[in-house]
Amino acid sequence: MVVKSHLKRTVRILLVGDRGVGKTSLILSLVSEEFPENVPSKAEEITIPADVTPEQVPTNIVDFSSAEQSDTDLNDQIRRASVVCVVYGVDDDDSIERISSYWMPLIRQNYPDGQCPVVLVGNKIDLVEYSTIDGIYEIMEEFSEIETCIECSAKTLKNISEMFYYAQKAVLHPTSPIYSVEKAD
Ligand code: GTP
């Protein structure tokens, strides 16, 4: 009997999403526990040692910047990721629409023979008084590789450590079906 293990030596979390949604700010807020007023276009790759992560697994966090990197870099980073966080702005409808029209198809394209877990991250909840989660559930129904979603704010630090914990968990304890009934015609 073959038992497929999801245990990996390192969890590699990649953040993608439209420009300006706050990818770099999220990473810097996690690392420094404060909101960066002046944010660079891309955060350096960071490694969190196993003993300070909730799941006790060394974790790399990788930013993507379309200003500094090419589409080839983007595809390469998607293929290297253990989990992709697709970040959108809760105040930015276009960035939500692009989850299903651009980001999810792009991620799928890079995993023709399987799937990469995805976490949807709605940033900037400090700017709005509503939740985007109802609309996000519809996207989750369309793409079974989306493990979970979370709303947060890099500015107020709300749900920032939770977001990275969810990403780790999506790799180590995935819930999406290994076999999709819909595709079994
Ligand atoms: P690109 O590198 O262009 O792809 O952008 P990015 O997704 O890395 O976004 P970045 O972190 O550069 O943030 C874009 C702008 O949004 C900056 O002015 C941030 O200060 C602001 N921002 C990021 N997160 C938040 C947040 O949670 N709340 C608010 N109010 N502003 C935020």
CSV table of C-alpha atoms and ligand atoms in Angstrom, one decimal:
chain,number,residue,atom,x,y,z
A,1,MET,CA,0.0,0.0,0.0
A,2,VAL,CA,1.3,3.4,-0.9
A,3,VAL,CA,0.6,6.2,1.6
A,4,LYS,CA,1.0,9.6,0.2
A,5,SER,CA,2.5,11.9,2.7
A,6,HIS,CA,2.0,15.7,2.6
A,7,LEU,CA,5.0,16.2,4.9
A,8,LYS,CA,7.6,18.4,3.4
A,9,ARG,CA,10.9,19.6,4.8
A,10,THR,CA,10.2,23.2,4.1
A,11,VAL,CA,6.9,25.0,3.4
A,12,ARG,CA,7.3,27.6,0.6
A,13,ILE,CA,4.6,30.3,0.7
A,14,LEU,CA,4.3,32.5,-2.4
A,15,LEU,CA,2.2,35.7,-2.4
A,16,VAL,CA,0.7,36.8,-5.7
A,17,GLY,CA,-2.1,39.1,-6.6
A,18,ASP,CA,-2.7,42.4,-8.5
A,19,ARG,CA,-0.5,45.4,-8.0
A,20,GLY,CA,-1.0,47.4,-4.9
A,21,VAL,CA,-3.1,44.9,-3.0
A,22,GLY,CA,-0.5,44.8,-0.2
A,23,LYS,CA,1.6,41.6,-0.7
A,24,THR,CA,4.8,43.2,0.4
A,25,SER,CA,3.2,45.0,3.3
A,26,LEU,CA,1.7,41.8,4.6
A,27,ILE,CA,5.1,40.1,4.7
A,28,LEU,CA,6.8,43.1,6.3
A,29,SER,CA,4.0,43.4,8.8
A,30,LEU,CA,4.4,39.8,9.8
A,31,VAL,CA,8.2,40.1,10.2
A,32,SER,CA,8.4,43.4,12.0
A,33,GLU,CA,5.0,43.3,13.7
A,34,GLU,CA,4.3,46.8,12.5
A,35,PHE,CA,2.9,48.3,9.3
A,36,PRO,CA,5.7,49.6,7.0
A,37,GLU,CA,4.9,53.2,6.0
A,38,ASN,CA,7.5,53.1,3.2
A,39,VAL,CA,7.1,49.8,1.4
A,40,PRO,CA,9.7,48.6,-1.2
A,41,SER,CA,8.4,47.0,-4.4
A,42,LYS,CA,9.5,43.6,-3.2
A,43,ALA,CA,10.3,42.0,0.1
A,44,GLU,CA,13.4,39.8,0.4
A,45,GLU,CA,12.7,36.1,0.7
A,46,ILE,CA,12.4,35.3,4.4
A,47,THR,CA,12.9,32.0,6.2
A,48,ILE,CA,11.1,31.4,9.5
A,49,PRO,CA,12.8,28.7,11.6
A,50,ALA,CA,10.8,25.6,12.5
A,51,ASP,CA,10.7,26.3,16.2
A,52,VAL,CA,8.8,29.6,15.8
A,53,THR,CA,6.2,28.4,13.4
A,54,PRO,CA,2.9,26.9,14.8
A,55,GLU,CA,3.4,23.7,12.8
A,56,GLN,CA,7.1,23.4,13.6
A,57,VAL,CA,8.2,23.4,10.0
A,58,PRO,CA,10.8,25.7,8.4
A,59,THR,CA,8.9,28.2,6.2
A,60,ASN,CA,10.0,30.4,3.4
A,61,ILE,CA,7.9,33.4,2.5
A,62,VAL,CA,8.3,34.7,-1.0
A,63,ASP,CA,7.0,38.0,-2.5
A,64,PHE,CA,6.2,38.5,-6.1
A,65,SER,CA,6.6,41.9,-7.8
A,66,SER,CA,5.4,42.4,-11.3
A,67,ALA,CA,7.4,45.7,-11.4
A,68,GLU,CA,10.7,43.8,-10.8
A,69,GLN,CA,10.0,40.4,-12.2
A,70,SER,CA,8.9,38.8,-15.5
A,71,ASP,CA,6.1,36.4,-16.3
A,72,THR,CA,8.7,33.7,-16.6
A,73,ASP,CA,9.8,34.4,-13.0
A,74,LEU,CA,6.2,34.3,-11.9
A,75,ASN,CA,5.5,30.9,-13.5
A,76,ASP,CA,8.8,29.6,-12.1
A,77,GLN,CA,7.9,30.8,-8.6
A,78,ILE,CA,4.4,29.3,-8.8
A,79,ARG,CA,5.9,25.9,-9.7
A,80,ARG,CA,8.3,26.1,-6.7
A,81,ALA,CA,5.6,27.0,-4.2
A,82,SER,CA,4.1,24.6,-1.7
A,83,VAL,CA,1.1,27.0,-1.4
A,84,VAL,CA,0.1,30.1,-3.2
A,85,CYS,CA,-1.7,33.0,-1.4
A,86,VAL,CA,-3.7,35.0,-3.9
A,87,VAL,CA,-4.0,38.4,-2.3
A,88,TYR,CA,-6.8,40.8,-3.2
A,89,GLY,CA,-7.9,44.2,-1.9
A,90,VAL,CA,-11.3,44.0,-0.1
A,91,ASP,CA,-11.7,47.6,-1.4
A,92,ASP,CA,-10.7,46.6,-5.0
A,93,ASP,CA,-13.4,44.8,-7.0
A,94,ASP,CA,-11.1,44.4,-10.0
A,95,SER,CA,-8.6,42.5,-7.9
A,96,ILE,CA,-11.4,40.1,-6.7
A,97,GLU,CA,-12.6,39.6,-10.3
A,98,ARG,CA,-9.1,38.7,-11.4
A,99,ILE,CA,-8.8,35.8,-8.9
A,100,SER,CA,-11.0,33.6,-11.2
A,101,SER,CA,-10.2,35.3,-14.5
A,102,TYR,CA,-6.4,35.4,-14.2
A,103,TRP,CA,-4.7,34.1,-11.0
A,104,MET,CA,-6.5,30.7,-10.6
A,105,PRO,CA,-6.1,29.7,-14.3
A,106,LEU,CA,-2.5,30.8,-14.2
A,107,ILE,CA,-1.8,28.6,-11.1
A,108,ARG,CA,-3.6,25.6,-12.7
A,109,GLN,CA,-1.6,26.0,-15.9
A,110,ASN,CA,1.6,25.5,-13.9
A,111,TYR,CA,0.2,22.3,-12.3
A,112,PRO,CA,-1.1,20.3,-15.3
A,113,ASP,CA,-0.9,17.0,-13.4
A,114,GLY,CA,-2.0,17.9,-10.0
A,115,GLN,CA,-2.9,20.9,-7.9
A,116,CYS,CA,-1.2,23.4,-5.7
A,117,PRO,CA,-3.1,24.5,-2.6
A,118,VAL,CA,-4.3,28.1,-2.6
A,119,VAL,CA,-5.4,30.5,0.1
A,120,LEU,CA,-7.3,33.6,-0.8
A,121,VAL,CA,-6.3,36.6,1.3
A,122,GLY,CA,-8.5,39.7,1.4
A,123,ASN,CA,-6.3,42.6,2.6
A,124,LYS,CA,-7.1,46.1,3.8
A,125,ILE,CA,-10.1,45.3,5.9
A,126,ASP,CA,-9.3,48.5,7.8
A,127,LEU,CA,-10.7,50.4,4.8
A,128,VAL,CA,-14.1,48.9,4.6
A,129,GLU,CA,-17.1,48.2,6.8
A,130,TYR,CA,-18.3,45.1,4.9
A,131,SER,CA,-17.0,41.6,4.3
A,132,THR,CA,-16.1,40.1,0.8
A,133,ILE,CA,-16.4,36.5,2.1
A,134,ASP,CA,-19.8,35.7,0.5
A,135,GLY,CA,-18.4,36.5,-3.0
A,136,ILE,CA,-15.2,34.6,-2.2
A,137,TYR,CA,-17.2,31.4,-1.3
A,138,GLU,CA,-18.5,31.4,-4.9
A,139,ILE,CA,-14.9,31.4,-6.2
A,140,MET,CA,-14.0,28.6,-3.8
A,141,GLU,CA,-16.8,26.5,-5.1
A,142,GLU,CA,-15.4,26.9,-8.6
A,143,PHE,CA,-11.8,26.0,-7.7
A,144,SER,CA,-11.4,23.0,-5.3
A,145,GLU,CA,-7.7,23.7,-4.7
A,146,ILE,CA,-8.6,26.8,-2.7
A,147,GLU,CA,-8.2,25.5,0.8
A,148,THR,CA,-9.4,28.5,2.7
A,149,CYS,CA,-9.9,32.3,2.7
A,150,ILE,CA,-9.2,35.0,5.3
A,151,GLU,CA,-9.6,38.7,5.5
A,152,CYS,CA,-6.9,40.7,7.2
A,153,SER,CA,-5.1,44.1,7.4
A,154,ALA,CA,-1.4,44.6,7.0
A,155,LYS,CA,-2.1,48.1,8.5
A,156,THR,CA,-3.8,47.1,11.8
A,157,LEU,CA,-2.0,43.6,11.8
A,158,LYS,CA,-5.5,42.0,12.1
A,159,ASN,CA,-5.2,38.3,11.2
A,160,ILE,CA,-1.7,38.6,9.8
A,161,SER,CA,-0.1,35.7,11.7
A,162,GLU,CA,-3.3,33.7,11.2
A,163,MET,CA,-3.0,34.2,7.4
A,164,PHE,CA,0.5,32.6,7.4
A,165,TYR,CA,-0.7,29.9,9.7
A,166,TYR,CA,-3.6,29.0,7.3
A,167,ALA,CA,-1.1,28.9,4.4
A,168,GLN,CA,1.2,26.5,6.4
A,169,LYS,CA,-1.9,24.4,7.3
A,170,ALA,CA,-3.0,24.2,3.7
A,171,VAL,CA,0.2,22.4,2.9
A,172,LEU,CA,0.5,20.2,5.9
A,173,HIS,CA,-3.2,19.3,6.4
A,174,PRO,CA,-4.9,19.8,3.0
A,175,THR,CA,-8.7,19.3,2.9
A,176,SER,CA,-9.3,19.5,-0.8
A,177,PRO,CA,-10.3,16.2,-2.4
A,178,ILE,CA,-7.6,14.1,-4.0
A,179,TYR,CA,-10.1,12.9,-6.5
A,180,SER,CA,-12.6,15.3,-8.1
A,181,VAL,CA,-15.9,13.8,-9.0
A,182,GLU,CA,-16.7,16.7,-11.4
A,183,LYS,CA,-13.7,15.8,-13.6
A,184,ALA,CA,-14.5,12.1,-13.7
A,185,ASP,CA,-16.5,11.8,-16.9
B,1,GTP,P1,3.1,45.6,-6.0
B,1,GTP,O1,4.5,45.4,-5.5
B,1,GTP,O2,2.9,46.8,-6.8
B,1,GTP,O3,2.5,44.4,-6.6
B,1,GTP,O4,2.2,46.0,-4.7
B,1,GTP,P2,1.9,45.1,-3.4
B,1,GTP,O5,0.8,44.1,-3.6
B,1,GTP,O6,3.2,44.5,-2.8
B,1,GTP,O7,1.4,46.2,-2.4
B,1,GTP,P3,2.2,47.1,-1.3
B,1,GTP,O8,2.5,46.3,-0.1
B,1,GTP,O9,3.3,47.8,-2.0
B,1,GTP,O10,1.1,48.1,-0.9
B,1,GTP,C1,0.4,48.9,-1.8
B,1,GTP,C2,-0.2,50.1,-1.0
B,1,GTP,O11,-1.2,49.7,-0.2
B,1,GTP,C3,0.8,50.8,-0.1
B,1,GTP,O12,0.5,52.2,-0.2
B,1,GTP,C4,0.5,50.3,1.3
B,1,GTP,O13,0.8,51.2,2.3
B,1,GTP,C5,-1.0,50.1,1.2
B,1,GTP,N1,-1.5,49.0,2.0
B,1,GTP,C6,-1.0,47.7,2.1
B,1,GTP,N2,-1.7,47.0,3.0
B,1,GTP,C7,-2.6,47.8,3.5
B,1,GTP,C8,-3.7,47.7,4.5
B,1,GTP,O14,-3.9,46.6,5.1
B,1,GTP,N3,-4.5,48.8,4.7
B,1,GTP,C9,-4.3,49.9,4.1
B,1,GTP,N4,-5.1,50.9,4.4
B,1,GTP,N5,-3.3,50.1,3.2
B,1,GTP,C10,-2.5,49.1,2.9
